[in-house]
XYZ file of N, CA and C in Angstrom:
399
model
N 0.831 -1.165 0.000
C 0.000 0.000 0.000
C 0.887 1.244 0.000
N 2.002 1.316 1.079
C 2.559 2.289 0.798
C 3.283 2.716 -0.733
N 4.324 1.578 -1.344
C 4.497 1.687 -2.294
C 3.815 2.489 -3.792
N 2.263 1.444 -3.578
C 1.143 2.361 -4.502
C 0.785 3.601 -4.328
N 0.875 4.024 -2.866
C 0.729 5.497 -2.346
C 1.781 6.678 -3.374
N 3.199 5.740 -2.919
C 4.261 6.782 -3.396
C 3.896 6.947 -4.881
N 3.674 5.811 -5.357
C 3.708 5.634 -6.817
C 2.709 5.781 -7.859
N 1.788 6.574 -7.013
C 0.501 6.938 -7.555
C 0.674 7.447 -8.827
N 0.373 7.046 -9.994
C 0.275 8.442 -11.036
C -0.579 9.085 -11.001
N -0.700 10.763 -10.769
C -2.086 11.370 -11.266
C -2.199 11.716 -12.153
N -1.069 11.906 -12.866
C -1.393 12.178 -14.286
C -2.110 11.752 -15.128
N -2.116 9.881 -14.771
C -2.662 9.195 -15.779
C -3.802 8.716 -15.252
N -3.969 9.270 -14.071
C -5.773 9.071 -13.644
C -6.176 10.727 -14.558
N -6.128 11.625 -14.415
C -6.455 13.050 -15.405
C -6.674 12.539 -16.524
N -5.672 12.170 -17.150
C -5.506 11.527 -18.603
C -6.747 10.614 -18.902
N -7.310 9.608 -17.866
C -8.233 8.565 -17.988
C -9.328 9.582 -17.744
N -9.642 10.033 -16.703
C -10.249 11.159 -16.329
C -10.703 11.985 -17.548
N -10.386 13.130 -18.316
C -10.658 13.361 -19.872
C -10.942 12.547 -20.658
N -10.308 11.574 -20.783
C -10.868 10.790 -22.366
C -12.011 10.662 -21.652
N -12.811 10.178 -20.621
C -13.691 9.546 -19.933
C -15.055 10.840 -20.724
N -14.280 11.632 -19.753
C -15.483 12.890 -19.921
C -15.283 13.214 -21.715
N -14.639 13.197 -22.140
C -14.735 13.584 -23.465
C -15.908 12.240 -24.408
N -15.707 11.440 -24.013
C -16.751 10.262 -24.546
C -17.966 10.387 -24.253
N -18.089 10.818 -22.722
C -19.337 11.347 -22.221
C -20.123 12.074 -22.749
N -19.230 13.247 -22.844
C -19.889 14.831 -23.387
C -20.464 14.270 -25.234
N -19.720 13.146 -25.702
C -20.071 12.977 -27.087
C -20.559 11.726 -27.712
N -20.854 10.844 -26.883
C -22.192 9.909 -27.011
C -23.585 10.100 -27.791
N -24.061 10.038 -28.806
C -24.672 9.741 -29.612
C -26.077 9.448 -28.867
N -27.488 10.300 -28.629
C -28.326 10.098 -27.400
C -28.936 8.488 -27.737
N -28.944 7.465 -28.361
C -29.037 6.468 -28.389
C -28.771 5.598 -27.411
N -27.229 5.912 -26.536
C -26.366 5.632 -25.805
C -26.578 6.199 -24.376
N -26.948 5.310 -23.700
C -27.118 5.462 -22.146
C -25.665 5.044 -20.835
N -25.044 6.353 -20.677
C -23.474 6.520 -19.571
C -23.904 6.031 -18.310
N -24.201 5.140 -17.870
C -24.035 4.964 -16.142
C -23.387 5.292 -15.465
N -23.768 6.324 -14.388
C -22.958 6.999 -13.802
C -22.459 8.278 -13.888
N -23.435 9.085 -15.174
C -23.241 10.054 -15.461
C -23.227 10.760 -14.509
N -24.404 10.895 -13.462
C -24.465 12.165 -12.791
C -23.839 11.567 -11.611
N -22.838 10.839 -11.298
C -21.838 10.532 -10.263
C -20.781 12.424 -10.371
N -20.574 12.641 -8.785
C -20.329 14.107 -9.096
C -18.505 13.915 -9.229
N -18.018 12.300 -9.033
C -16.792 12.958 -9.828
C -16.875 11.465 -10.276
N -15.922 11.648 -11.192
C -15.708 10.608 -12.138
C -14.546 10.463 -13.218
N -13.919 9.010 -12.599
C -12.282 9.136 -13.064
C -12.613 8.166 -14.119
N -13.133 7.516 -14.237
C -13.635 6.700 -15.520
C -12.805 5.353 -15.594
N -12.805 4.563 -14.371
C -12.050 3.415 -14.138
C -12.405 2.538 -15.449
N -13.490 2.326 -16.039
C -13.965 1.907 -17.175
C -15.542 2.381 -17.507
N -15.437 2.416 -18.871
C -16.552 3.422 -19.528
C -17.482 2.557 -20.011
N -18.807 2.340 -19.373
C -20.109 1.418 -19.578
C -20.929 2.691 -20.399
N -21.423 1.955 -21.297
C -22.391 2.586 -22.302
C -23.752 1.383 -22.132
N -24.720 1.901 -22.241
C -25.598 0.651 -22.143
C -26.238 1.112 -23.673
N -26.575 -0.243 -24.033
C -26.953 0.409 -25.652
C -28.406 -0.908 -26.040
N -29.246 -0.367 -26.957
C -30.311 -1.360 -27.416
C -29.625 -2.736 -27.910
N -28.345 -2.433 -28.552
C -28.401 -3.761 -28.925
C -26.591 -4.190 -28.786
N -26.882 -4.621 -27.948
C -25.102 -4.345 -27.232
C -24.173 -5.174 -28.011
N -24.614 -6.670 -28.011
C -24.036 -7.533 -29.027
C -23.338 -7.443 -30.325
N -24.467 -6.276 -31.063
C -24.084 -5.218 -32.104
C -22.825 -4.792 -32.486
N -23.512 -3.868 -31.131
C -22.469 -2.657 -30.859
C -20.809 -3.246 -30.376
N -20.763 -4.493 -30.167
C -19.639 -4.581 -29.479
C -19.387 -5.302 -30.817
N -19.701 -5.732 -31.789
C -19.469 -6.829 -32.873
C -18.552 -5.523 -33.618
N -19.621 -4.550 -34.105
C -19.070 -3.121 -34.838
C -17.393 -2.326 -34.506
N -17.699 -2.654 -32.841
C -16.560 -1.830 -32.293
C -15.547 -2.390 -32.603
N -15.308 -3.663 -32.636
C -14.289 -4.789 -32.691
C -14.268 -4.738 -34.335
N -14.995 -4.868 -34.700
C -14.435 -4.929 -36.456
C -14.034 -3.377 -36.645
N -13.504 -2.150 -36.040
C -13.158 -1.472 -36.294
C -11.754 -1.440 -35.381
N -11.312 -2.495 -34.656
C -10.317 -2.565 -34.018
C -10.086 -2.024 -32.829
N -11.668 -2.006 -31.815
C -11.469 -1.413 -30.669
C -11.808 -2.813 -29.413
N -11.082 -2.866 -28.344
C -11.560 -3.652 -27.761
C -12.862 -3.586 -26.604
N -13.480 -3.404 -27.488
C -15.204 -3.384 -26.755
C -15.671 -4.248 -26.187
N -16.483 -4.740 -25.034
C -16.822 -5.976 -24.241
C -17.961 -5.733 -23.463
N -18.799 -6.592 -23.495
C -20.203 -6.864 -22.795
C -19.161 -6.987 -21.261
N -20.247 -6.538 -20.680
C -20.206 -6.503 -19.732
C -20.426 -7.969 -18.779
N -21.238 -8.441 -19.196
C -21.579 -10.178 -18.831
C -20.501 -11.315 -19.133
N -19.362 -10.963 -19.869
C -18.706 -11.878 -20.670
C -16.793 -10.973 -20.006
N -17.315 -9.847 -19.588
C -16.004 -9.393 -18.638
C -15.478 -8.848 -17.130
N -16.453 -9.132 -16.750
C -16.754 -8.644 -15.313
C -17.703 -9.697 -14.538
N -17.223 -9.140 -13.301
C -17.850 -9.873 -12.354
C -19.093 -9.468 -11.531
N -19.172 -8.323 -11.956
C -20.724 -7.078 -11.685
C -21.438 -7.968 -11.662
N -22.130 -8.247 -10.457
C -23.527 -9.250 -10.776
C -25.012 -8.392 -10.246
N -26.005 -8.824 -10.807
C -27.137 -8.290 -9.559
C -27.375 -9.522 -8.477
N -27.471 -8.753 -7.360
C -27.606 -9.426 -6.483
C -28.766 -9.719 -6.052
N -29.175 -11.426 -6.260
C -30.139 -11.841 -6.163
C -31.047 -11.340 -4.322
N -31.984 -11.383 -4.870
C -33.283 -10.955 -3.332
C -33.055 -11.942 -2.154
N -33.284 -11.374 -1.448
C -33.466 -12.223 -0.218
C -34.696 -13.410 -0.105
N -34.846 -14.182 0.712
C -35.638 -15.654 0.278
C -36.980 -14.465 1.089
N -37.675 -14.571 0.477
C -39.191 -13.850 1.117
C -39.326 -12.304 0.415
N -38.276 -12.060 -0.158
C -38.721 -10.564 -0.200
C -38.870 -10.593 -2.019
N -39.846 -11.022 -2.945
C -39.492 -10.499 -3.941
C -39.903 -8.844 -4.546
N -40.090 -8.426 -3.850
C -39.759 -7.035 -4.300
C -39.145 -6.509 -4.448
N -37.611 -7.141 -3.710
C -36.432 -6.177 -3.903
C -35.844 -6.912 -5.244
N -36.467 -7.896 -5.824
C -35.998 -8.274 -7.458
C -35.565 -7.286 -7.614
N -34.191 -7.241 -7.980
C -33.126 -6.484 -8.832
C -33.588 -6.076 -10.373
N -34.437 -6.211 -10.991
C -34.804 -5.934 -12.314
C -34.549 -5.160 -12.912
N -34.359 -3.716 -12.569
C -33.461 -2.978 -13.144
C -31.919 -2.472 -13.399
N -31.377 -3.648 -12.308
C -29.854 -3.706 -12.027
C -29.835 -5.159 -13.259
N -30.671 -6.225 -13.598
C -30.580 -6.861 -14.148
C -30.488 -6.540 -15.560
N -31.612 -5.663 -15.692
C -31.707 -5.326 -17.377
C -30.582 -4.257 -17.986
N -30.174 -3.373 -16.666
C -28.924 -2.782 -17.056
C -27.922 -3.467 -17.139
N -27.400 -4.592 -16.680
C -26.208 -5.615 -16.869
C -27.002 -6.235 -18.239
N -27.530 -6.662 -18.567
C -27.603 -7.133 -19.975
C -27.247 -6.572 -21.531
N -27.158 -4.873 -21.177
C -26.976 -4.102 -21.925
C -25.764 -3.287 -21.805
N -25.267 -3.620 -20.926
C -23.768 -2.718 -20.672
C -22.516 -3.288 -21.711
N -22.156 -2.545 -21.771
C -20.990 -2.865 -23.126
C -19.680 -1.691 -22.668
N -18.273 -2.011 -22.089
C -16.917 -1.388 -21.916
C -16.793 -0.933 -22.957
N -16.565 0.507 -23.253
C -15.506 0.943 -24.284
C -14.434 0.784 -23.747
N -13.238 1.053 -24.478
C -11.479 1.359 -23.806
C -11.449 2.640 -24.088
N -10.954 2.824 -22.422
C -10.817 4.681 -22.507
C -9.769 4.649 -21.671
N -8.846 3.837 -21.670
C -7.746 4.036 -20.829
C -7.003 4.924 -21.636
N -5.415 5.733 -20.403
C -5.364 6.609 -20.468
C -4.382 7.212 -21.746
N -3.749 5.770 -22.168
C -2.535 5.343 -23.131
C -3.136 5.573 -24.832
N -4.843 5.615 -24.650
C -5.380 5.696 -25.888
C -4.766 7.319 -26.823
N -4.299 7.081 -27.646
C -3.894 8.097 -28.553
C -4.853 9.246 -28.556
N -5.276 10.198 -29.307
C -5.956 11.329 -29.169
C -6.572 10.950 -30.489
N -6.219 10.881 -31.671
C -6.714 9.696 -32.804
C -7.460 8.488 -32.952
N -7.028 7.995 -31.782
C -7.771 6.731 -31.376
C -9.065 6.853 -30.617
N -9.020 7.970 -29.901
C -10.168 8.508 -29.452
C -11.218 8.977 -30.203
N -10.627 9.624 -31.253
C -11.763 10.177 -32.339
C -12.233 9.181 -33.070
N -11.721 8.291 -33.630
C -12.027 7.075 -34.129
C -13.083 6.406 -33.069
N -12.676 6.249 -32.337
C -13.432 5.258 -31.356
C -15.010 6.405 -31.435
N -14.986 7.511 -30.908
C -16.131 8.500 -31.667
C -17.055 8.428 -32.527
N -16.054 8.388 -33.514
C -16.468 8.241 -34.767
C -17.384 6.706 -35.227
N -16.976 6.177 -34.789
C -17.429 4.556 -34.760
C -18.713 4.137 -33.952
N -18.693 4.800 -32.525
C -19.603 4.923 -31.635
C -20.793 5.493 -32.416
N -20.491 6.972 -33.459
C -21.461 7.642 -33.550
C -21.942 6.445 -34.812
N -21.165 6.186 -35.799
C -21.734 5.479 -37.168
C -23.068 4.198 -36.817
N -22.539 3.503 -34.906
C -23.482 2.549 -34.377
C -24.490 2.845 -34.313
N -25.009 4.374 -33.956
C -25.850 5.533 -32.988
C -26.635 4.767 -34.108
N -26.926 4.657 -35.908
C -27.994 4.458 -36.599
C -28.375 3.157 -36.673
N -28.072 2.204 -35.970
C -28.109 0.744 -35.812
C -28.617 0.688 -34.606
N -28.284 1.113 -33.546
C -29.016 1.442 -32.158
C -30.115 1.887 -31.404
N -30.753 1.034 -31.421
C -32.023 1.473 -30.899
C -31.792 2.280 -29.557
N -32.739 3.467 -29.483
C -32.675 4.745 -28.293
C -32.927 3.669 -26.591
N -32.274 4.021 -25.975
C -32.463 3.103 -24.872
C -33.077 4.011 -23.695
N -33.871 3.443 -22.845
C -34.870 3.887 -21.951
C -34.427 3.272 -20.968
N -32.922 4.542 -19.784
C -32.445 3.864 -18.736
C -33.924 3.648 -17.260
């Protein structure tokens, strides 16, 4: 711990930090940010939830980005209800994990690579059905 302390970069949390918000600010309204209105946000990884995620992650990847469902890279689960209570069914923590899809917005991404990745995001926006978080 101490080590990681000393050795913190902040630079390259800033760095992650911007691309983050720059993807944000330019999302295509098709595209639903979780976590948008979180009041800070370093953008440890960038969830887009989208109509048709499978798609969208098929598209991203044939343009050479490494895009990933969320179900198939993480360990995010909803957490099932307690035995008696089904009301607290998770259903909307469920249907948002079905649709979440990682862009790469780490901090090493080129400034080119960013626009591309943009650019690609937006070309999906007409394949994408508008999503209703």
């Amino acid at each position: 711990m101490r080590r990681r302390l000393a050795t913190f970069d902040r630079a390259r949390l800033a760095r992650r930090a911007e691309i983050g918000e720059r993807l944000a600010a330019e999302l295509p309204p098709s595209l639903y940010h979780p976590g948008r209105r979180a009041p800070v946000r370093t953008h440890w990884v960038f969830p887009v939830v989208a109509g048709d995620p499978t798609r969208l992650v098929a598209e991203l990847r044939g343009q050479g980005f490494d895009a990933a469902p969320a179900h198939a890279t993480s360990a995010i689960v909803a957490v099932p209800c307690p035995p008696g209570r089904p009301e607290t069914e998770p259903r909307a923590a469920r249907w948002l994990l079905e649709r979440v899809t990682f862009l790469p917005a780490y901090p090493e991404l080129p400034e080119r690579a960013v626009q591309r990745l943009l650019e690609a995001v937006r070309s999906a926006d007409a394949w994408c059905p508008p999503v209703e978080p």
